[in-house]
Backbone atoms as SQL, in Angstrom:
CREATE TABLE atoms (id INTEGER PRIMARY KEY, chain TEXT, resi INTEGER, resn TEXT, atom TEXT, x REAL, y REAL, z REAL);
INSERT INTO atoms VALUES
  (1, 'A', 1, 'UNK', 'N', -17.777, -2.781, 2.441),
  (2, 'A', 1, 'UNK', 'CA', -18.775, -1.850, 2.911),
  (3, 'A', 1, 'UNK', 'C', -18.423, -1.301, 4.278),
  (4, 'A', 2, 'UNK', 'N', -17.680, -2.316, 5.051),
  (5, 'A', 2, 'UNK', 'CA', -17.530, -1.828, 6.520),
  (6, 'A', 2, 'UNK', 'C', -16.364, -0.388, 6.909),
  (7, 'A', 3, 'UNK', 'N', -15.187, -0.331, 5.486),
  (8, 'A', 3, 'UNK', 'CA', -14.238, 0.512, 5.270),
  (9, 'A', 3, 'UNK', 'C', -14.814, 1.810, 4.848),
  (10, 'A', 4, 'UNK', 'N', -16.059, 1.293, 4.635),
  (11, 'A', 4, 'UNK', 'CA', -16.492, 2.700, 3.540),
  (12, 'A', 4, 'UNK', 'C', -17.024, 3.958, 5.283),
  (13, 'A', 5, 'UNK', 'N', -17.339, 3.385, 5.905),
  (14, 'A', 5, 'UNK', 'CA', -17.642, 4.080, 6.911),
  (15, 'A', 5, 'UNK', 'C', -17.073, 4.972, 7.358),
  (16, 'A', 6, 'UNK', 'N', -15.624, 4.883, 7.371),
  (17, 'A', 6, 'UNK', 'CA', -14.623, 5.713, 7.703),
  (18, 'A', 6, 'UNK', 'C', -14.181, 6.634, 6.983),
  (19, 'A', 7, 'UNK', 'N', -15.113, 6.664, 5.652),
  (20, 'A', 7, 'UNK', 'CA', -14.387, 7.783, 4.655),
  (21, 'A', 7, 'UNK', 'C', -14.268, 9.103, 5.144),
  (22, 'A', 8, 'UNK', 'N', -15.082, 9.828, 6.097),
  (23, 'A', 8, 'UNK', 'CA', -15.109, 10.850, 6.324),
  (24, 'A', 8, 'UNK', 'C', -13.894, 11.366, 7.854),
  (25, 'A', 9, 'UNK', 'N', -13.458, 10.346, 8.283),
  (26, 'A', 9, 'UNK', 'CA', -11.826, 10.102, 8.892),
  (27, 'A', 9, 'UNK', 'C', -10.967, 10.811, 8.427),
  (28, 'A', 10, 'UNK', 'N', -11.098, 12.784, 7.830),
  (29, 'A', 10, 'UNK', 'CA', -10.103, 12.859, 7.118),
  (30, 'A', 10, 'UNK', 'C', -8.935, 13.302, 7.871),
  (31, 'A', 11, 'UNK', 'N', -8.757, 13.747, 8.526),
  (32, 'A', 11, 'UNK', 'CA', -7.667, 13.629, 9.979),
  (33, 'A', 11, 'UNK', 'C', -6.550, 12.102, 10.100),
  (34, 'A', 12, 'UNK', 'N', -7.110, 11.351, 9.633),
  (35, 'A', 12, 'UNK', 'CA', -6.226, 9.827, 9.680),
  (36, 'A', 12, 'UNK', 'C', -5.246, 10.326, 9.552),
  (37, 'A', 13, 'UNK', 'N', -3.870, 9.947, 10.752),
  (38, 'A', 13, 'UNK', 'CA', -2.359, 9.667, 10.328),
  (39, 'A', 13, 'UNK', 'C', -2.069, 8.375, 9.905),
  (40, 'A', 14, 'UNK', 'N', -2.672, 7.302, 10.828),
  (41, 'A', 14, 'UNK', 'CA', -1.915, 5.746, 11.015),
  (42, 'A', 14, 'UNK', 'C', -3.116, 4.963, 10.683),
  (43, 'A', 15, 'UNK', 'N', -3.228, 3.960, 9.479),
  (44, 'A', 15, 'UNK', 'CA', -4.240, 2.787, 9.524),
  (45, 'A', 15, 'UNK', 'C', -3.698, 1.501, 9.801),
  (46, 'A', 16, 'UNK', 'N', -3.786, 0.799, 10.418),
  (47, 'A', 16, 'UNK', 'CA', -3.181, -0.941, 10.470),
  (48, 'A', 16, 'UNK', 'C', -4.459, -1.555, 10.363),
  (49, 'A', 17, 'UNK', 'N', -4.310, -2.283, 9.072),
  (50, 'A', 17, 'UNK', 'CA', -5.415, -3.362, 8.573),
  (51, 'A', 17, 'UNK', 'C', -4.895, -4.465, 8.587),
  (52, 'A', 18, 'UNK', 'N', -3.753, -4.838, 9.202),
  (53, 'A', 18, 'UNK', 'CA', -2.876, -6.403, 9.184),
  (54, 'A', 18, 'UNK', 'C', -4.058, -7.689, 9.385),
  (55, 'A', 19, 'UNK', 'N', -3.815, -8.646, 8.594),
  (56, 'A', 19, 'UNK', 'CA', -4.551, -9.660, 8.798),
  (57, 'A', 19, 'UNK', 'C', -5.734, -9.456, 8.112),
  (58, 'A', 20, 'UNK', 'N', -6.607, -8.446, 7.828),
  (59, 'A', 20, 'UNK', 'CA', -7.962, -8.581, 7.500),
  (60, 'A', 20, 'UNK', 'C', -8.106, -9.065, 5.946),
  (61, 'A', 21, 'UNK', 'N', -8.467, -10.111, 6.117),
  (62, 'A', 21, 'UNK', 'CA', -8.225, -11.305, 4.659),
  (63, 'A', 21, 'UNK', 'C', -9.247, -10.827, 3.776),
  (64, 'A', 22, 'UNK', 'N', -10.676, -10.145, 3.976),
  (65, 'A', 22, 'UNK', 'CA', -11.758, -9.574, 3.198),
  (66, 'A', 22, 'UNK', 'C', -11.572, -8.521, 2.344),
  (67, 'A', 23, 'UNK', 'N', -10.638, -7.792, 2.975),
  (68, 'A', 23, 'UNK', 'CA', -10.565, -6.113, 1.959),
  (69, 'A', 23, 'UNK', 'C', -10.087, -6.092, 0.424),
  (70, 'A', 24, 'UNK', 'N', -11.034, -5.695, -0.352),
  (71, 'A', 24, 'UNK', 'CA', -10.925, -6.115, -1.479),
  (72, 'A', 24, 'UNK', 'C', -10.346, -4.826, -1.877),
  (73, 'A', 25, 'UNK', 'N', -10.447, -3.906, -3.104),
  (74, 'A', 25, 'UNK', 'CA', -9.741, -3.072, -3.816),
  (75, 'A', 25, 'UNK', 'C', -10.802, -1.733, -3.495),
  (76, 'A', 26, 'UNK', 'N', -12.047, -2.157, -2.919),
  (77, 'A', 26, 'UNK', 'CA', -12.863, -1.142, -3.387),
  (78, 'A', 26, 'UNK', 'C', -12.969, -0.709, -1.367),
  (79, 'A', 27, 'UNK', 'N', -12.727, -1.361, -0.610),
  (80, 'A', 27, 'UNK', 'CA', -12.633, -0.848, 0.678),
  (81, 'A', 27, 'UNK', 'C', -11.675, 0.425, 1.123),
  (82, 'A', 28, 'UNK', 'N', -10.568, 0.361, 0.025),
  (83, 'A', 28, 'UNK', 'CA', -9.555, 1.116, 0.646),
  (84, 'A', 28, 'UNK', 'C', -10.327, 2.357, -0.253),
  (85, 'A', 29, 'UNK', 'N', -10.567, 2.466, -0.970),
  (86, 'A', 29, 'UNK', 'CA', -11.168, 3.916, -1.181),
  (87, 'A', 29, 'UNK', 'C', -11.723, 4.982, -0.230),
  (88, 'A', 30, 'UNK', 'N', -11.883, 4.294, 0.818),
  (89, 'A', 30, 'UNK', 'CA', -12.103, 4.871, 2.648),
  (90, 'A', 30, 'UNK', 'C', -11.069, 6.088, 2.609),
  (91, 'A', 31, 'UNK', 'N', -10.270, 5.516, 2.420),
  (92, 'A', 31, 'UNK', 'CA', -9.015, 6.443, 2.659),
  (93, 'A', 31, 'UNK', 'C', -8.675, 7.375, 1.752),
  (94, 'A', 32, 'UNK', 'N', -9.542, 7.517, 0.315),
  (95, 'A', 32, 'UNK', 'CA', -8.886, 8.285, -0.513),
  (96, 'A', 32, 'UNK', 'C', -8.756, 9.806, -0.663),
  (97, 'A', 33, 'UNK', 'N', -9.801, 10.438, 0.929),
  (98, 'A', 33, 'UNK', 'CA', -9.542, 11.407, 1.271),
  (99, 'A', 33, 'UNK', 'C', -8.696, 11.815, 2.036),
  (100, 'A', 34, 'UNK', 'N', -8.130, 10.779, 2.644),
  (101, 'A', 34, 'UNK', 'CA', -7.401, 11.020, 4.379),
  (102, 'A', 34, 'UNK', 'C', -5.861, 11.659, 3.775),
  (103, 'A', 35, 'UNK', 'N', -5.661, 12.589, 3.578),
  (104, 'A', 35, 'UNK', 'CA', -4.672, 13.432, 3.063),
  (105, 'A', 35, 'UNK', 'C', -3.164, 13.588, 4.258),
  (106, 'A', 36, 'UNK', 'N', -3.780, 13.348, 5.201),
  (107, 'A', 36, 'UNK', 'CA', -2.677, 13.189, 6.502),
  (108, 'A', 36, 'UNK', 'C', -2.388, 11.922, 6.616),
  (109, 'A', 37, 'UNK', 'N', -2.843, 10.927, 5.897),
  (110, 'A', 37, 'UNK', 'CA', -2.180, 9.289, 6.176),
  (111, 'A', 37, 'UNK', 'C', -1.213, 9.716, 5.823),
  (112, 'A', 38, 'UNK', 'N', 0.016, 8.738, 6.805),
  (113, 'A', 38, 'UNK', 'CA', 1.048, 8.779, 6.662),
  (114, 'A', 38, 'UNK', 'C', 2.005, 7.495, 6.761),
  (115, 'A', 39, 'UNK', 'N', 1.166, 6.504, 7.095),
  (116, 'A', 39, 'UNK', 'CA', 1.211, 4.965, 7.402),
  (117, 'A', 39, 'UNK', 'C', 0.301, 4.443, 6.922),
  (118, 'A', 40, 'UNK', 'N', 0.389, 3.258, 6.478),
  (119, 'A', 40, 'UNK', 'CA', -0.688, 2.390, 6.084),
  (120, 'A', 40, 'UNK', 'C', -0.169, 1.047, 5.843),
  (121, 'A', 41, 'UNK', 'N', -0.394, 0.626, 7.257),
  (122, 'A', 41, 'UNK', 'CA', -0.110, -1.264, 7.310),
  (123, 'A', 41, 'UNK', 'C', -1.189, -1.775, 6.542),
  (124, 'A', 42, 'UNK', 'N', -1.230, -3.093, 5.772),
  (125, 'A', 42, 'UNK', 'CA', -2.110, -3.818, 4.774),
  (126, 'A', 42, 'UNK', 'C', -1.456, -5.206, 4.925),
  (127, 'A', 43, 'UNK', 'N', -0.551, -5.561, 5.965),
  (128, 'A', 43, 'UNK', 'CA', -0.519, -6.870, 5.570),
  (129, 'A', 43, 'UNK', 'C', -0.631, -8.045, 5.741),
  (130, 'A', 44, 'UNK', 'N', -0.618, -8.837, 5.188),
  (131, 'A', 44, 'UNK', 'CA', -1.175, -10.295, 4.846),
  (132, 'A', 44, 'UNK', 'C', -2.805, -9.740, 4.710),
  (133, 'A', 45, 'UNK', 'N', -3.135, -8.922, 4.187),
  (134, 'A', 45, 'UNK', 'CA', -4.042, -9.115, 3.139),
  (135, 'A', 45, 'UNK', 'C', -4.576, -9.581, 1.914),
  (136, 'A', 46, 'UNK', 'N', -4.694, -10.916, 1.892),
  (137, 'A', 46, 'UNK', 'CA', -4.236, -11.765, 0.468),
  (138, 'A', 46, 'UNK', 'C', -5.391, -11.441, -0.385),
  (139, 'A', 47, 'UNK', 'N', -6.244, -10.304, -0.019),
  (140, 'A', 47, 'UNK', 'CA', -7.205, -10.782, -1.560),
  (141, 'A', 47, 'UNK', 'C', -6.785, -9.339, -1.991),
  (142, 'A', 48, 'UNK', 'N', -6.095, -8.702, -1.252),
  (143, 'A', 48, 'UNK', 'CA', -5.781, -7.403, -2.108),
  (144, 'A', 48, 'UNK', 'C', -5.332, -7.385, -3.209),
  (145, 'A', 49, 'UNK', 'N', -5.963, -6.267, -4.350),
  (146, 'A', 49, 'UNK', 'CA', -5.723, -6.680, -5.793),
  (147, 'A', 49, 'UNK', 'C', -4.978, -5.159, -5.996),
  (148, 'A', 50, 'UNK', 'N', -4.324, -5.088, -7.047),
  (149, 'A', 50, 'UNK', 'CA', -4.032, -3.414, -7.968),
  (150, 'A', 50, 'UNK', 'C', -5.077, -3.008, -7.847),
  (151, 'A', 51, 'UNK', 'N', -6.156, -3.228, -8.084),
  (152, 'A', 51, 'UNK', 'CA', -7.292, -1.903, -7.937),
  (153, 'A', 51, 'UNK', 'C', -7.260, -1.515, -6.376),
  (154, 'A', 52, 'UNK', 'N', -6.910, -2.014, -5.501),
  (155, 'A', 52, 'UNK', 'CA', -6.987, -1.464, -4.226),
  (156, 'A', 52, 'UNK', 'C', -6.075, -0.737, -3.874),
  (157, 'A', 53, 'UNK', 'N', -4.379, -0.967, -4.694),
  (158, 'A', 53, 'UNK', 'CA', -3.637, -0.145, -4.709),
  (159, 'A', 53, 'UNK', 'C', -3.435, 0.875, -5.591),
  (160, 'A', 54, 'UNK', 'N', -3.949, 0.765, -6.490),
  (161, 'A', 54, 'UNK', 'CA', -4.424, 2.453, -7.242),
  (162, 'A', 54, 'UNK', 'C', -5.582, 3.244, -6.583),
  (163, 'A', 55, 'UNK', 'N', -6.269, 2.338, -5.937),
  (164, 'A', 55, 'UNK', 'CA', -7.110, 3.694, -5.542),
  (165, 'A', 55, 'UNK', 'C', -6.124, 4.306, -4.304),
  (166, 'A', 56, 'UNK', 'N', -5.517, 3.820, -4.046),
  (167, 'A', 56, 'UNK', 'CA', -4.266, 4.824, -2.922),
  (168, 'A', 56, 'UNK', 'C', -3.212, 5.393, -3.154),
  (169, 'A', 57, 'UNK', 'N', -3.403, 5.255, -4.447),
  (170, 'A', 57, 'UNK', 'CA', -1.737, 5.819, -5.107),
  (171, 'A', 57, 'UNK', 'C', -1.562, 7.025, -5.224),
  (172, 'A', 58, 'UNK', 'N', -2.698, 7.889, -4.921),
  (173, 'A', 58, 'UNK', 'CA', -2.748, 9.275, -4.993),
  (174, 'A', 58, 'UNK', 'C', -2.512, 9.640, -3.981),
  (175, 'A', 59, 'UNK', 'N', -2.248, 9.046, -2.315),
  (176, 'A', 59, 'UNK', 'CA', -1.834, 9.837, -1.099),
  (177, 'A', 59, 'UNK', 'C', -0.566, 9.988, -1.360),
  (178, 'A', 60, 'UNK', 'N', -0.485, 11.174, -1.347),
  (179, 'A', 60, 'UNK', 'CA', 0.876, 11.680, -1.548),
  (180, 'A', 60, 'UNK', 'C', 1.940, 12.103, 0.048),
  (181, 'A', 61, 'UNK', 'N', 0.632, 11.780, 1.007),
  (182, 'A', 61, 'UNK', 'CA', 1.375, 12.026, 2.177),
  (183, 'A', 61, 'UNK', 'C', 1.997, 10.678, 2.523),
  (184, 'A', 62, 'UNK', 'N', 1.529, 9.336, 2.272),
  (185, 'A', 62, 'UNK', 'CA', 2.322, 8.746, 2.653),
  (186, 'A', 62, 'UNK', 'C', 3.729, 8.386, 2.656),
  (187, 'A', 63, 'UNK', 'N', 4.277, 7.721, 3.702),
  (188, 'A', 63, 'UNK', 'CA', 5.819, 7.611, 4.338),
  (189, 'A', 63, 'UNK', 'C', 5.929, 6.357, 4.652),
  (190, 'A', 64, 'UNK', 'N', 5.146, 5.682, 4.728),
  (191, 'A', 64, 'UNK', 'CA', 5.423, 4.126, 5.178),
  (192, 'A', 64, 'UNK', 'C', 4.260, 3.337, 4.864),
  (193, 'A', 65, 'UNK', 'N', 4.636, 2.363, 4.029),
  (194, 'A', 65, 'UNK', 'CA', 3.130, 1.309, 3.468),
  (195, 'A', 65, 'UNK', 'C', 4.052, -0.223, 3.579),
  (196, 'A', 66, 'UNK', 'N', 3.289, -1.208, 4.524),
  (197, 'A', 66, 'UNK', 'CA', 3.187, -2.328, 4.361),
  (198, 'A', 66, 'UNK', 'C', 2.510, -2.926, 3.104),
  (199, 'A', 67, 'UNK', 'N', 2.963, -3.762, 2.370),
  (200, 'A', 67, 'UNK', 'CA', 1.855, -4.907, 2.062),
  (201, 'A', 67, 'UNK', 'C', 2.585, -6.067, 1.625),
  (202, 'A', 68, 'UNK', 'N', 2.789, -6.652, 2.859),
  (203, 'A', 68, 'UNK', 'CA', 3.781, -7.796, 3.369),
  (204, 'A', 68, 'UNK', 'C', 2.691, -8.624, 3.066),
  (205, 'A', 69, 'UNK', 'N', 2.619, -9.898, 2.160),
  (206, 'A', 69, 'UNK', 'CA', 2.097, -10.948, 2.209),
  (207, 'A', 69, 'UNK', 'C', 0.613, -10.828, 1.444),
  (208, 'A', 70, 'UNK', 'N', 1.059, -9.814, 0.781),
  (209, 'A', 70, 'UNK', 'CA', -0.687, -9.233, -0.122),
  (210, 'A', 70, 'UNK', 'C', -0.126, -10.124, -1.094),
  (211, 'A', 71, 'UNK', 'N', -0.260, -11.323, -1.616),
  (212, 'A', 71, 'UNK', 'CA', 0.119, -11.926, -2.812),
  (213, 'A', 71, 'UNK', 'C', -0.504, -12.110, -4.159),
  (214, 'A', 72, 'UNK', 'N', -1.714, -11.548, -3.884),
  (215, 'A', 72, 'UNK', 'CA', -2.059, -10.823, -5.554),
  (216, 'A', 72, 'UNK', 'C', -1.804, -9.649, -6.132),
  (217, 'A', 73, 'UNK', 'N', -1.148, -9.049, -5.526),
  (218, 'A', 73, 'UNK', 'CA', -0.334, -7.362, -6.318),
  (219, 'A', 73, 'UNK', 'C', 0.648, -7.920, -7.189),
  (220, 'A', 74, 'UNK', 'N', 0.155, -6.752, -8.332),
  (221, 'A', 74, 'UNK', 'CA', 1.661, -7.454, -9.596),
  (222, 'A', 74, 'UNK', 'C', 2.353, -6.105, -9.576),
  (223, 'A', 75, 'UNK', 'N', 2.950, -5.956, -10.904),
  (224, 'A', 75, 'UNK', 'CA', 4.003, -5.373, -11.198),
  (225, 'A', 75, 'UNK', 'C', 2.999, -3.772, -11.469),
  (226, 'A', 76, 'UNK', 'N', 1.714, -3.731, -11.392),
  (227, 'A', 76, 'UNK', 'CA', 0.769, -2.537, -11.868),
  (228, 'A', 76, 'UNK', 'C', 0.933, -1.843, -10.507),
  (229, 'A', 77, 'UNK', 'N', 1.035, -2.757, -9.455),
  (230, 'A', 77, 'UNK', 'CA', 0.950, -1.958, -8.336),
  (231, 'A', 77, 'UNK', 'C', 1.892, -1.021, -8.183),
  (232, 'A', 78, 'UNK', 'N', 3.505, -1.563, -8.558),
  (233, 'A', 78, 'UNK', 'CA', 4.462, -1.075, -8.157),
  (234, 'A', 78, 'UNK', 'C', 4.617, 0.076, -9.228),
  (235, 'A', 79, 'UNK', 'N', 3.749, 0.273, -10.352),
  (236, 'A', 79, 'UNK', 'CA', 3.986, 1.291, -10.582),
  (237, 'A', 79, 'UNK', 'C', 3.035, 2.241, -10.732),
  (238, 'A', 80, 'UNK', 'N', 1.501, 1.674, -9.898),
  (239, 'A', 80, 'UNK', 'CA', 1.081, 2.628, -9.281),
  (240, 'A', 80, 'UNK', 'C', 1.769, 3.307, -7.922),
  (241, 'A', 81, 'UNK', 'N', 2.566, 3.543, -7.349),
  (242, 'A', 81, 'UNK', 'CA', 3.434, 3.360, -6.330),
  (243, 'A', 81, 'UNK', 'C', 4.617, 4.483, -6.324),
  (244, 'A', 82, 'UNK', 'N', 5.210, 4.260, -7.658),
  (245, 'A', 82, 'UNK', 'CA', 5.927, 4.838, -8.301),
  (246, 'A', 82, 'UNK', 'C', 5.766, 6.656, -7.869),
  (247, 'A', 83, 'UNK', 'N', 4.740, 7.127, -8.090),
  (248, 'A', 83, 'UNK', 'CA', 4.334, 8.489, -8.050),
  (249, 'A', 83, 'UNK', 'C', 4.534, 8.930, -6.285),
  (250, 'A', 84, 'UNK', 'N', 4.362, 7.862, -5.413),
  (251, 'A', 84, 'UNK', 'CA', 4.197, 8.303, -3.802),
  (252, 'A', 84, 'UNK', 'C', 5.770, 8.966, -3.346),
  (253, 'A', 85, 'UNK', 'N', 5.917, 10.226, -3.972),
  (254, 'A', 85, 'UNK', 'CA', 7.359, 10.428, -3.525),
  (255, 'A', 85, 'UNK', 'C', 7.949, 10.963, -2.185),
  (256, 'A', 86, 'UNK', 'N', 7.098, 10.658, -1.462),
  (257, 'A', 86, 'UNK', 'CA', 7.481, 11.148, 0.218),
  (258, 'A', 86, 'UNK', 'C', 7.750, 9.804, 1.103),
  (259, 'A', 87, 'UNK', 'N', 7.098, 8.444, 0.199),
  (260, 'A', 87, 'UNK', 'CA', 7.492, 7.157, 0.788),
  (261, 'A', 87, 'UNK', 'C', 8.912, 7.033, 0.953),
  (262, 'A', 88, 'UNK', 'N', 8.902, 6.299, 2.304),
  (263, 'A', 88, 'UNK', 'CA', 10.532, 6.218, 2.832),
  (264, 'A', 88, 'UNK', 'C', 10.595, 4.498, 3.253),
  (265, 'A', 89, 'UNK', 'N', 9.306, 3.860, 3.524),
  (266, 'A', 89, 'UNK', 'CA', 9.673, 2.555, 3.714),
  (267, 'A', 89, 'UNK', 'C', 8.231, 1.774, 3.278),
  (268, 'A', 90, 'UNK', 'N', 9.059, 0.785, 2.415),
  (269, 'A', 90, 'UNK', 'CA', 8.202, 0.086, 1.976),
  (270, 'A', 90, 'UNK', 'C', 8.243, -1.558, 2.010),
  (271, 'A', 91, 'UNK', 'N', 7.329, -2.346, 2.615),
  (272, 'A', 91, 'UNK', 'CA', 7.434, -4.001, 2.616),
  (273, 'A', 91, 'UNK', 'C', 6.757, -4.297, 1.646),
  (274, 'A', 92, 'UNK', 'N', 7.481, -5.379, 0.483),
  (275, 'A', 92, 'UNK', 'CA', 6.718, -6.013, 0.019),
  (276, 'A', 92, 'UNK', 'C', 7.321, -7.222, 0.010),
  (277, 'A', 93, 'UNK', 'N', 7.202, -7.934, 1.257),
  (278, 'A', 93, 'UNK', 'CA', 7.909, -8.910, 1.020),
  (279, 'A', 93, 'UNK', 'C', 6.789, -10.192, 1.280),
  (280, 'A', 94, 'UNK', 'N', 6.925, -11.462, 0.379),
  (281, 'A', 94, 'UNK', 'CA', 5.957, -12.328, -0.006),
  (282, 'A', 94, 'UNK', 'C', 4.946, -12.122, -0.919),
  (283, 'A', 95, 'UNK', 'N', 5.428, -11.057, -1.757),
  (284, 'A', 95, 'UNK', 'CA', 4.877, -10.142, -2.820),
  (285, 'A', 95, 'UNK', 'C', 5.215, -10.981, -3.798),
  (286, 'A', 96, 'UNK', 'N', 4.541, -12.469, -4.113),
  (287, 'A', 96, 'UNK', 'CA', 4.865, -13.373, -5.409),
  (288, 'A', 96, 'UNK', 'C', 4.693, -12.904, -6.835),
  (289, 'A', 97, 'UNK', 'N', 4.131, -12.159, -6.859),
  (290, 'A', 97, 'UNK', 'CA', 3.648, -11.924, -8.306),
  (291, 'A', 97, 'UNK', 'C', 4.048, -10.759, -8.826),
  (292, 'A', 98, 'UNK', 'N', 5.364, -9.917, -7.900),
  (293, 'A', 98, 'UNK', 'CA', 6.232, -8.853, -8.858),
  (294, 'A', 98, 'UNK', 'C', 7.433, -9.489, -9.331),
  (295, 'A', 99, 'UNK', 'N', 7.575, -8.665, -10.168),
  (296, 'A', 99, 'UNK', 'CA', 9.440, -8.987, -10.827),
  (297, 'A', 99, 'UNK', 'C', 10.267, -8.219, -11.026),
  (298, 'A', 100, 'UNK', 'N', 11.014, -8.156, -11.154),
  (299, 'A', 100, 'UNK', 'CA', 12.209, -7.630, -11.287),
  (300, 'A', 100, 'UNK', 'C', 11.864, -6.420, -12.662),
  (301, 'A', 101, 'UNK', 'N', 11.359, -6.245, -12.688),
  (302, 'A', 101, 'UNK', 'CA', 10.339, -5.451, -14.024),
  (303, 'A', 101, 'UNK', 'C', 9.978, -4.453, -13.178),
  (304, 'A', 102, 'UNK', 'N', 8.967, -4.958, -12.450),
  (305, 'A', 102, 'UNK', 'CA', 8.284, -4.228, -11.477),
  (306, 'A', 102, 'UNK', 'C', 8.938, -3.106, -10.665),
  (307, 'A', 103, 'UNK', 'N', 10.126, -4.177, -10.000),
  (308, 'A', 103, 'UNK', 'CA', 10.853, -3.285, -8.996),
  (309, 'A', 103, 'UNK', 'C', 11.606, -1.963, -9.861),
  (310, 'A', 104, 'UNK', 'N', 11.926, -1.886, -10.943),
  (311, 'A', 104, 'UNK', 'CA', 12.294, -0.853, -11.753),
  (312, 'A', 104, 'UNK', 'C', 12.196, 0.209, -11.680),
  (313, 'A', 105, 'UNK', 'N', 10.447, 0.215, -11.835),
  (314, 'A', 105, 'UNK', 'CA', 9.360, 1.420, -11.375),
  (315, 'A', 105, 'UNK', 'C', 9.538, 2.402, -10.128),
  (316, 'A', 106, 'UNK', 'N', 9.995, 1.671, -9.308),
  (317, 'A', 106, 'UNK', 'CA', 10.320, 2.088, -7.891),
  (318, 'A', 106, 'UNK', 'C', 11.748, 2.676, -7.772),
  (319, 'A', 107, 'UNK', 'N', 12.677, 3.187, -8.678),
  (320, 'A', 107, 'UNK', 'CA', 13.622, 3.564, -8.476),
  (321, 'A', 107, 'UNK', 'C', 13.128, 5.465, -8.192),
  (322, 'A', 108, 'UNK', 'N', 12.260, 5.731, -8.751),
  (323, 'A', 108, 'UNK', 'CA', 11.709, 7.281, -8.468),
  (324, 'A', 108, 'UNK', 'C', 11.342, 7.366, -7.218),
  (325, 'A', 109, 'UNK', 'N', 11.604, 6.629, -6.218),
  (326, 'A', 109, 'UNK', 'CA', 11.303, 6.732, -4.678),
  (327, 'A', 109, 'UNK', 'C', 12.288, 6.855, -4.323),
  (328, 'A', 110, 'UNK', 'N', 12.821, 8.606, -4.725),
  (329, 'A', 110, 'UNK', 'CA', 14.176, 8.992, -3.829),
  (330, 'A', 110, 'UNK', 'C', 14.282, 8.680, -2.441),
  (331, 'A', 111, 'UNK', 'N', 13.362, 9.236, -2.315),
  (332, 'A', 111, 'UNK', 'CA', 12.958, 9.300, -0.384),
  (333, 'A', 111, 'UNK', 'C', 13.419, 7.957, 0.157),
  (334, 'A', 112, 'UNK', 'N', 13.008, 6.868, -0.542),
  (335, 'A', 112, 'UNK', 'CA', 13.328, 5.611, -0.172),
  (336, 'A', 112, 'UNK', 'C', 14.515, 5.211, 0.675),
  (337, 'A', 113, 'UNK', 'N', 13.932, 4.927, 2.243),
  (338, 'A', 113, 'UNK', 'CA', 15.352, 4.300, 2.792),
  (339, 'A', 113, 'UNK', 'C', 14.913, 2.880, 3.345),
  (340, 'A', 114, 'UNK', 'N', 13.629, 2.348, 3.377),
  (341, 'A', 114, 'UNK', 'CA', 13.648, 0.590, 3.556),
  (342, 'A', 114, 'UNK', 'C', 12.761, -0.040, 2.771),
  (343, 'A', 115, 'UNK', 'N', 13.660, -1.234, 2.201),
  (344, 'A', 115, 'UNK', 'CA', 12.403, -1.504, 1.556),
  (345, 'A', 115, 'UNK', 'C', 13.041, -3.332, 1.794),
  (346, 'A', 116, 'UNK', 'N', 11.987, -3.518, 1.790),
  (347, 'A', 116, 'UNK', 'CA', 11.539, -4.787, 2.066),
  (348, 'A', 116, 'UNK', 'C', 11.201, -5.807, 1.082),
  (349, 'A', 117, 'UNK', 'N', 11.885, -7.081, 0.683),
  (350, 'A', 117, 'UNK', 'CA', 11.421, -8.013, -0.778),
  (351, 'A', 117, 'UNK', 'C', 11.520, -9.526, 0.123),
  (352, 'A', 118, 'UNK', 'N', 11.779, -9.857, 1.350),
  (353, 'A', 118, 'UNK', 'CA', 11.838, -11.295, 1.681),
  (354, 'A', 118, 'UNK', 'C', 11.242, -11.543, 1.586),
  (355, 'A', 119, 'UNK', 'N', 11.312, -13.319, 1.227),
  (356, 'A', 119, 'UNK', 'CA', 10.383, -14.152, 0.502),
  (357, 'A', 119, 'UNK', 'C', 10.136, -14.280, -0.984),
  (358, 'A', 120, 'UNK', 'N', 10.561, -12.881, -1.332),
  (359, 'A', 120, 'UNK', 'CA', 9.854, -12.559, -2.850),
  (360, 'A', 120, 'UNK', 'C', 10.479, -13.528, -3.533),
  (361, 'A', 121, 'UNK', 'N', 9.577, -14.085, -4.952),
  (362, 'A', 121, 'UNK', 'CA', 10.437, -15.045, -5.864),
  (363, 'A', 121, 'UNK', 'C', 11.376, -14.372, -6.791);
């Protein structure tokens, strides 16, 4: 409820939500107007689920997304993800629950120049 406040933020370039252990799937919808995000730190957000990353999969402006240590994202995320083709760096590292399946999806991220898997199993 506290994310939802900010929906009308549509000017946002940069969000850093690092650490905030509460944000569930339905907070980030805050952002699903902010058309100028262009960053979006998320990590060690552990209750973050795929529904929190589909509802963001449509910023097409983003260029750089953390979600270092979100360890409930699976392999849905990464290919909700798939479509963000202006992303250039991406962490998912401590990301337990993708695979090598997953990472597949992500080869359509031409743009792609960092990406991040330490830790990953």
């Amino acid at each position: 409820k506290g994310l939802m406040k900010l929906s009308d933020l549509h000017r946002l370039e940069v969000a850093r939500l690092d650490n905030c252990y509460s944000i569930l799937g339905r907070g980030l919808m805050a952002f699903s107007m902010s058309h100028h995000l262009h960053t979006l730190s998320l990590a060690n957000c552990r209750r973050l689920t795929d529904d929190a990353i589909l509802a963001i999969s449509h910023l097409n402006s983003l260029e750089a997304l953390s979600l270092d240590g979100c360890r409930c994202i699976t392999d849905r995320s990464l290919a909700a993800l798939s479509g963000l083709y202006r992303l250039k760096k991406l962490d998912l590292s401590q990301c337990d629950l993708i695979t090598d399946d997953g990472l597949e999806g992500l080869e359509s991220l031409e743009e792609l120049e960092e990406l991040s898997l330490g830790w990953c199993r």
